[in-house]
PDB file of C-alpha atoms in Angstrom:
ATOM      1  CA  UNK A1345      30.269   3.113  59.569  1.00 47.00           C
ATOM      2  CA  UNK A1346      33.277   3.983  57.552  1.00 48.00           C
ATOM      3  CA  UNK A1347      35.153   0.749  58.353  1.00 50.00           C
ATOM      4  CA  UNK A1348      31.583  -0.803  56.299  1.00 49.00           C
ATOM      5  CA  UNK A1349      32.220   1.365  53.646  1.00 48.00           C
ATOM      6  CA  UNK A1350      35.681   0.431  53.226  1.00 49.00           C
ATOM      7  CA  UNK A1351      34.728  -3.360  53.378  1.00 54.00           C
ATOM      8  CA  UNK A1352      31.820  -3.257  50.959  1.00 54.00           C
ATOM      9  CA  UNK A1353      32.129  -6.202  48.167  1.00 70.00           C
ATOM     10  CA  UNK A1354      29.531  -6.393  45.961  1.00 74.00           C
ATOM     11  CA  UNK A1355      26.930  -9.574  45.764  1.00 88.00           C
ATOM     12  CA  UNK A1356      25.245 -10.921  43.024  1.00 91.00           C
ATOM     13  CA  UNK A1357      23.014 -12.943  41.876  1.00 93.00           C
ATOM     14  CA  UNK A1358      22.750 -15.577  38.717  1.00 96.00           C
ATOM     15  CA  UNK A1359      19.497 -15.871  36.939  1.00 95.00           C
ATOM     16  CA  UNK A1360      18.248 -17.125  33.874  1.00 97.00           C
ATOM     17  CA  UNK A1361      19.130 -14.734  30.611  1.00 97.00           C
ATOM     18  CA  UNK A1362      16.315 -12.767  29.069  1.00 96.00           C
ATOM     19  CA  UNK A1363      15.421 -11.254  26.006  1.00 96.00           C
ATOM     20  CA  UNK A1364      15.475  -7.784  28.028  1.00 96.00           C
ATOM     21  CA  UNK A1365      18.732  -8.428  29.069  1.00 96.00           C
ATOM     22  CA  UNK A1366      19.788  -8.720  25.026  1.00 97.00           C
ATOM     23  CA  UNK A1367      21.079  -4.750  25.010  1.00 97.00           C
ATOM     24  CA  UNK A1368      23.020  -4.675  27.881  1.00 96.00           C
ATOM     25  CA  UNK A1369      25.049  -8.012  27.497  1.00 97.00           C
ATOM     26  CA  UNK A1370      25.413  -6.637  23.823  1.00 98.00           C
ATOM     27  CA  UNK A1371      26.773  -3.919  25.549  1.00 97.00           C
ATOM     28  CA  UNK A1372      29.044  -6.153  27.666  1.00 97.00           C
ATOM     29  CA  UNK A1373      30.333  -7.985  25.059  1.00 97.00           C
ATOM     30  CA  UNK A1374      31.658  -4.962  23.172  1.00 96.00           C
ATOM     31  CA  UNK A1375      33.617  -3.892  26.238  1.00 95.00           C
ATOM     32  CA  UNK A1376      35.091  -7.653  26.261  1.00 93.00           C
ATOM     33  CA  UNK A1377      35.776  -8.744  22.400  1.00 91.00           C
ATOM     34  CA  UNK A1378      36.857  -6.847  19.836  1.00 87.00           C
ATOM     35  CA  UNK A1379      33.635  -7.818  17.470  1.00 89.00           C
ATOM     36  CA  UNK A1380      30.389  -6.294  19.533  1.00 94.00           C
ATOM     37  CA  UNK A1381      27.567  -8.941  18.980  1.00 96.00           C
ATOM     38  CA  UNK A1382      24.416  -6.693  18.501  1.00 98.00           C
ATOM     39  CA  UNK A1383      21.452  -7.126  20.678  1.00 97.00           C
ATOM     40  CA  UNK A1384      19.835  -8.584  17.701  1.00 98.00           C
ATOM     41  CA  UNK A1385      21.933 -11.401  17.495  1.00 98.00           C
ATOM     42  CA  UNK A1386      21.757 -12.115  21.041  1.00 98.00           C
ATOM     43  CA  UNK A1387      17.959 -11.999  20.847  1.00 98.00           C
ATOM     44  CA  UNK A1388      17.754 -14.109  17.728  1.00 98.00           C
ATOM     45  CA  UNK A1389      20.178 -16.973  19.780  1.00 98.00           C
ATOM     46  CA  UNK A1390      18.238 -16.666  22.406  1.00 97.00           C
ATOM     47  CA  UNK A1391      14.624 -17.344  20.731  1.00 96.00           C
ATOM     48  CA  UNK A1392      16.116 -20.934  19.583  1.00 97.00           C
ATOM     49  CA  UNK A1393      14.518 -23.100  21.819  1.00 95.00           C
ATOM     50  CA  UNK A1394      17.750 -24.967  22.715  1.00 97.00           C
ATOM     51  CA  UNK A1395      20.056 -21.800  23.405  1.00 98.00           C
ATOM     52  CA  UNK A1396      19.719 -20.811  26.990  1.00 98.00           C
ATOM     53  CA  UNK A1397      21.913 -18.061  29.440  1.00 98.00           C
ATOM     54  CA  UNK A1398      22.209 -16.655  32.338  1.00 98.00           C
ATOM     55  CA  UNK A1399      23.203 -12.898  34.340  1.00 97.00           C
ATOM     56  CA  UNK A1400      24.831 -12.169  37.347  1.00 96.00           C
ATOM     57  CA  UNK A1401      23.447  -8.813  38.460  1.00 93.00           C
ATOM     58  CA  UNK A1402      24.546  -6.749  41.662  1.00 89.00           C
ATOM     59  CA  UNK A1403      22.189  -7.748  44.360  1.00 86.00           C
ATOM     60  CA  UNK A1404      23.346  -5.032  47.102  1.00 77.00           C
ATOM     61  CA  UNK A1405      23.912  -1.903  44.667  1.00 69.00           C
ATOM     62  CA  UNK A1406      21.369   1.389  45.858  1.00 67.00           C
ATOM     63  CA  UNK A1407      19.615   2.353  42.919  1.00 66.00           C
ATOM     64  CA  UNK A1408      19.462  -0.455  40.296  1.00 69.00           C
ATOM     65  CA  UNK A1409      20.972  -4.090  39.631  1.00 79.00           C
ATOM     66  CA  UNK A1410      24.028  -3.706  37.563  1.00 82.00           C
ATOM     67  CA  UNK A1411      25.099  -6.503  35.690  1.00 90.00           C
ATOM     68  CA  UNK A1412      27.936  -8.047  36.170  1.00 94.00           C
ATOM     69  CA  UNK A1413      28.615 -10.811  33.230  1.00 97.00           C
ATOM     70  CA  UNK A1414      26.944 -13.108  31.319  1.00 98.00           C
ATOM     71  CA  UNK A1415      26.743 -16.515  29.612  1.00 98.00           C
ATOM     72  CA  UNK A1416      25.105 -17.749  26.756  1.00 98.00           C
ATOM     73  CA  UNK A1417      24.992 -21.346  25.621  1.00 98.00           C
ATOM     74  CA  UNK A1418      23.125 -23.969  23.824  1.00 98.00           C
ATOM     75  CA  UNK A1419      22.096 -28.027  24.098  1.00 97.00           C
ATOM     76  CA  UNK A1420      21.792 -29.986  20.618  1.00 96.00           C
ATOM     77  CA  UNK A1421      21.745 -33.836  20.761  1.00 95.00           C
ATOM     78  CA  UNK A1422      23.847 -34.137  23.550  1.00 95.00           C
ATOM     79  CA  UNK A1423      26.552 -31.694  22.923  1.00 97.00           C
ATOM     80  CA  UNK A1424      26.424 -28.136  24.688  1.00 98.00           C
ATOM     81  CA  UNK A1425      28.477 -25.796  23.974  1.00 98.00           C
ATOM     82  CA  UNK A1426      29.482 -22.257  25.510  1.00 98.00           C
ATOM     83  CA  UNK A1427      28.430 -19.462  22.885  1.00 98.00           C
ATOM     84  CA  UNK A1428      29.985 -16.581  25.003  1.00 97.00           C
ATOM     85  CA  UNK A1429      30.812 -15.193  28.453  1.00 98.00           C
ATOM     86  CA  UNK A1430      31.752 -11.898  29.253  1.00 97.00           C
ATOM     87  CA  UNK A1431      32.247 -10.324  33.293  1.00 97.00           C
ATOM     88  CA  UNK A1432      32.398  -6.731  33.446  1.00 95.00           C
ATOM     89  CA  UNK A1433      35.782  -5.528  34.012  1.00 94.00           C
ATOM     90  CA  UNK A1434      35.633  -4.232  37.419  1.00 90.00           C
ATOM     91  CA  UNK A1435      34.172  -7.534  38.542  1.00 90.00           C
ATOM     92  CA  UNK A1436      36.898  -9.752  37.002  1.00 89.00           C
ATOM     93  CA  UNK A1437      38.319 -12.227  39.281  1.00 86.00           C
ATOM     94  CA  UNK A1438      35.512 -11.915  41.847  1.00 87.00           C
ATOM     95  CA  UNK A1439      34.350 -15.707  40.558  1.00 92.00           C
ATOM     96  CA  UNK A1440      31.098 -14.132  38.235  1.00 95.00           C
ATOM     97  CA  UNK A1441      32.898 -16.809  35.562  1.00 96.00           C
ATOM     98  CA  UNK A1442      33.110 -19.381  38.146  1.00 97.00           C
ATOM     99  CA  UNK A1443      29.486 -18.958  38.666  1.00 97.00           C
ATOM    100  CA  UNK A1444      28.091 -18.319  35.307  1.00 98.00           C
ATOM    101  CA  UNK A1445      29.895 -21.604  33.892  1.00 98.00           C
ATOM    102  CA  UNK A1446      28.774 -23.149  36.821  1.00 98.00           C
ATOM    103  CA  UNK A1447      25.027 -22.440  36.190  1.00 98.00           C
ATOM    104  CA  UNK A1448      25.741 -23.064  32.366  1.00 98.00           C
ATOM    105  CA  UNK A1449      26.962 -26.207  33.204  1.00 98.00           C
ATOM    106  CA  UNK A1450      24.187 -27.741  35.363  1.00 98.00           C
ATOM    107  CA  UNK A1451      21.577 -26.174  32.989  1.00 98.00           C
ATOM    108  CA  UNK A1452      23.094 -28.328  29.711  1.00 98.00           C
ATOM    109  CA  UNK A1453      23.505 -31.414  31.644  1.00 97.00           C
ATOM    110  CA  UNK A1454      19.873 -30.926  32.831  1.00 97.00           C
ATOM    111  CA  UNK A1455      18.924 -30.725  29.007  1.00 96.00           C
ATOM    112  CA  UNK A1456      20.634 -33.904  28.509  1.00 97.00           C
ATOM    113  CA  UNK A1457      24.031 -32.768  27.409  1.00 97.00           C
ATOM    114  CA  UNK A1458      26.784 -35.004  28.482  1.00 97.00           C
ATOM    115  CA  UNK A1459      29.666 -32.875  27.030  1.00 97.00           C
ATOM    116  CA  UNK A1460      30.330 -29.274  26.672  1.00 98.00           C
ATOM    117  CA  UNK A1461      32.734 -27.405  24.333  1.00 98.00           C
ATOM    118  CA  UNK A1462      34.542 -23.808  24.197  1.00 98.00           C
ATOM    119  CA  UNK A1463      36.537 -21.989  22.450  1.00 96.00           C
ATOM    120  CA  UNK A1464      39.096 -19.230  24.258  1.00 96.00           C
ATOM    121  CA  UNK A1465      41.474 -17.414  22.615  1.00 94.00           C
ATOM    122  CA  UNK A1466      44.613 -18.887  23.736  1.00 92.00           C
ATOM    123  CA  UNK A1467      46.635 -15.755  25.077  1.00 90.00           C
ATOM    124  CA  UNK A1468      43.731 -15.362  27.622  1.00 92.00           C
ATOM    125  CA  UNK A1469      45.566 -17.098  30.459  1.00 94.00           C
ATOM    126  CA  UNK A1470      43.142 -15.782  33.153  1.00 92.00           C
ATOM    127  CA  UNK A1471      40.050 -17.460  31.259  1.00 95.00           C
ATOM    128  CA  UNK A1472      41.971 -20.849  30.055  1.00 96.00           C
ATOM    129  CA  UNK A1473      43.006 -20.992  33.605  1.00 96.00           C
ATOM    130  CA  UNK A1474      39.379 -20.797  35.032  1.00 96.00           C
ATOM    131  CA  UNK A1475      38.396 -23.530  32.179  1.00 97.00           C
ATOM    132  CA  UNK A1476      40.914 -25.739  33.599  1.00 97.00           C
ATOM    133  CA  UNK A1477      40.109 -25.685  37.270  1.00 97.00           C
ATOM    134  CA  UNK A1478      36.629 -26.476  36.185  1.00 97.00           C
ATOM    135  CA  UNK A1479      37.893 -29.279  34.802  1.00 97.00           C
ATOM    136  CA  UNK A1480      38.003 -28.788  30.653  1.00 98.00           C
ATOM    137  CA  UNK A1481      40.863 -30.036  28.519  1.00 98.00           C
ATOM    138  CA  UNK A1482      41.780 -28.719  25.251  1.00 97.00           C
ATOM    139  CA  UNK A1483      40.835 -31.149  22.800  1.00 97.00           C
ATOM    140  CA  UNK A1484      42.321 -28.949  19.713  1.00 96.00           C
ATOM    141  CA  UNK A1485      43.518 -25.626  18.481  1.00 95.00           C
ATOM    142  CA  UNK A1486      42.009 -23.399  15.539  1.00 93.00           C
ATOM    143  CA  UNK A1487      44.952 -20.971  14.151  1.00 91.00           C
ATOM    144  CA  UNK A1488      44.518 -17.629  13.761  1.00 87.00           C
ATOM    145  CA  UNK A1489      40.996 -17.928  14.223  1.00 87.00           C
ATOM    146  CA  UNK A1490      40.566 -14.627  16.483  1.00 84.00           C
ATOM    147  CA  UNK A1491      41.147 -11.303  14.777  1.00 81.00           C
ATOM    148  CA  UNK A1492      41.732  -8.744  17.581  1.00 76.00           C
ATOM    149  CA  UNK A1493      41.185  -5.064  17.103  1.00 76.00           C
ATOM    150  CA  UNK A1494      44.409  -4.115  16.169  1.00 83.00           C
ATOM    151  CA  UNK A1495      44.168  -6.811  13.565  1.00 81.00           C
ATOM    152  CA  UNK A1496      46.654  -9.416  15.137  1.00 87.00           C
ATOM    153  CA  UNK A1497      45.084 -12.675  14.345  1.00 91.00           C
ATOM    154  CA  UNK A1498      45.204 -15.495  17.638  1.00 90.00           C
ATOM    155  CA  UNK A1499      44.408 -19.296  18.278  1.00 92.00           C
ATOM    156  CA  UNK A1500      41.336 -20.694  19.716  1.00 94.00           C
ATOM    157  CA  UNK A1501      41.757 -23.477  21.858  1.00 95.00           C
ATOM    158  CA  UNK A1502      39.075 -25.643  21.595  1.00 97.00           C
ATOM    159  CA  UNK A1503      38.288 -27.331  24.738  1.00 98.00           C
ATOM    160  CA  UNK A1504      35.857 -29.994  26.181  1.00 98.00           C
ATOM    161  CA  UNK A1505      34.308 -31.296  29.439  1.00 98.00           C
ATOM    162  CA  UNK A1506      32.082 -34.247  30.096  1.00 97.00           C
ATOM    163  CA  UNK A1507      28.962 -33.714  31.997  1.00 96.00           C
ATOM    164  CA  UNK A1508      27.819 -36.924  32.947  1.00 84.00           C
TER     165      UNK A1508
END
């Protein structure tokens, strides 16, 4: 029984984002960037008809299904693009990003998008690195575009993969 304990990992499962979810990914997203969207945004992306997301929430946790990360996107004319993505913290690296852009991905192309763009700040090797193995290039670079907490502004890369 102990050995079980010791061994436990955590499962989860991705399903489509809801405006219920809109407080708690706010919440997320302040732990991850250093501008909190409010739930109020989220909710007011999220009632476009052409902005669609997704949750990974702890499957095998005892008394409720804590979230794990999120994504939010949205399909215009062909083009999708990635608005945000946040995994909790003591998930990262357990493939919740793998997973989320995964579902993001399949979701757009199912709209009809044939590309999709992101932007990631360009010090965050761990998320450029899990953009490349799912096979986005940068396409381009917007200086000093991020403003982190301690005021320290960053690049964006801007980066692009085909769908189709």
């Amino acid at each position: 029984m102990l050995d079980d304990y010791l061994t436990w990992k955590p499962y989860f499962e991705v399903v489509a984002l809801e405006s219920d979810d809109c407080v708690e990914i706010s919440n997320l997203h302040g732990q991850r960037f250093a501008r909190q969207w409010s739930d109020g945004e989220f909710l007011n992306l999220l009632l476009q008809p052409n902005v669609f997301g997704f949750v990974a929430r702890q499957t095998n946790a005892f008394f409720s299904k804590p979230l794990g990360g999120f994504v939010l996107a949205r399909e215009v004319a062909g083009e999708a693009e990635i608005l945000t993505i946040a995994v909790a913290e003591k998930f990262a690296r357990a493939g919740l990003g793998w997973r989320l852009m995964q579902a993001a991905m399949r979701e757009a192309a199912s709209r009809g998008g044939e590309g999709m763009f992101l932007e990631v700040e360009g010090g965050n090797q761990a998320a450029v690195g899990l953009y490349r193995k799912l096979g986005f290039q940068q396409v381009g670079e917007r200086p000093a575009y991020y403003s982190g907490a301690d005021g320290q502004r960053s690049t964006a890369l801007v980066m692009k993969r085909v769908l189709r």
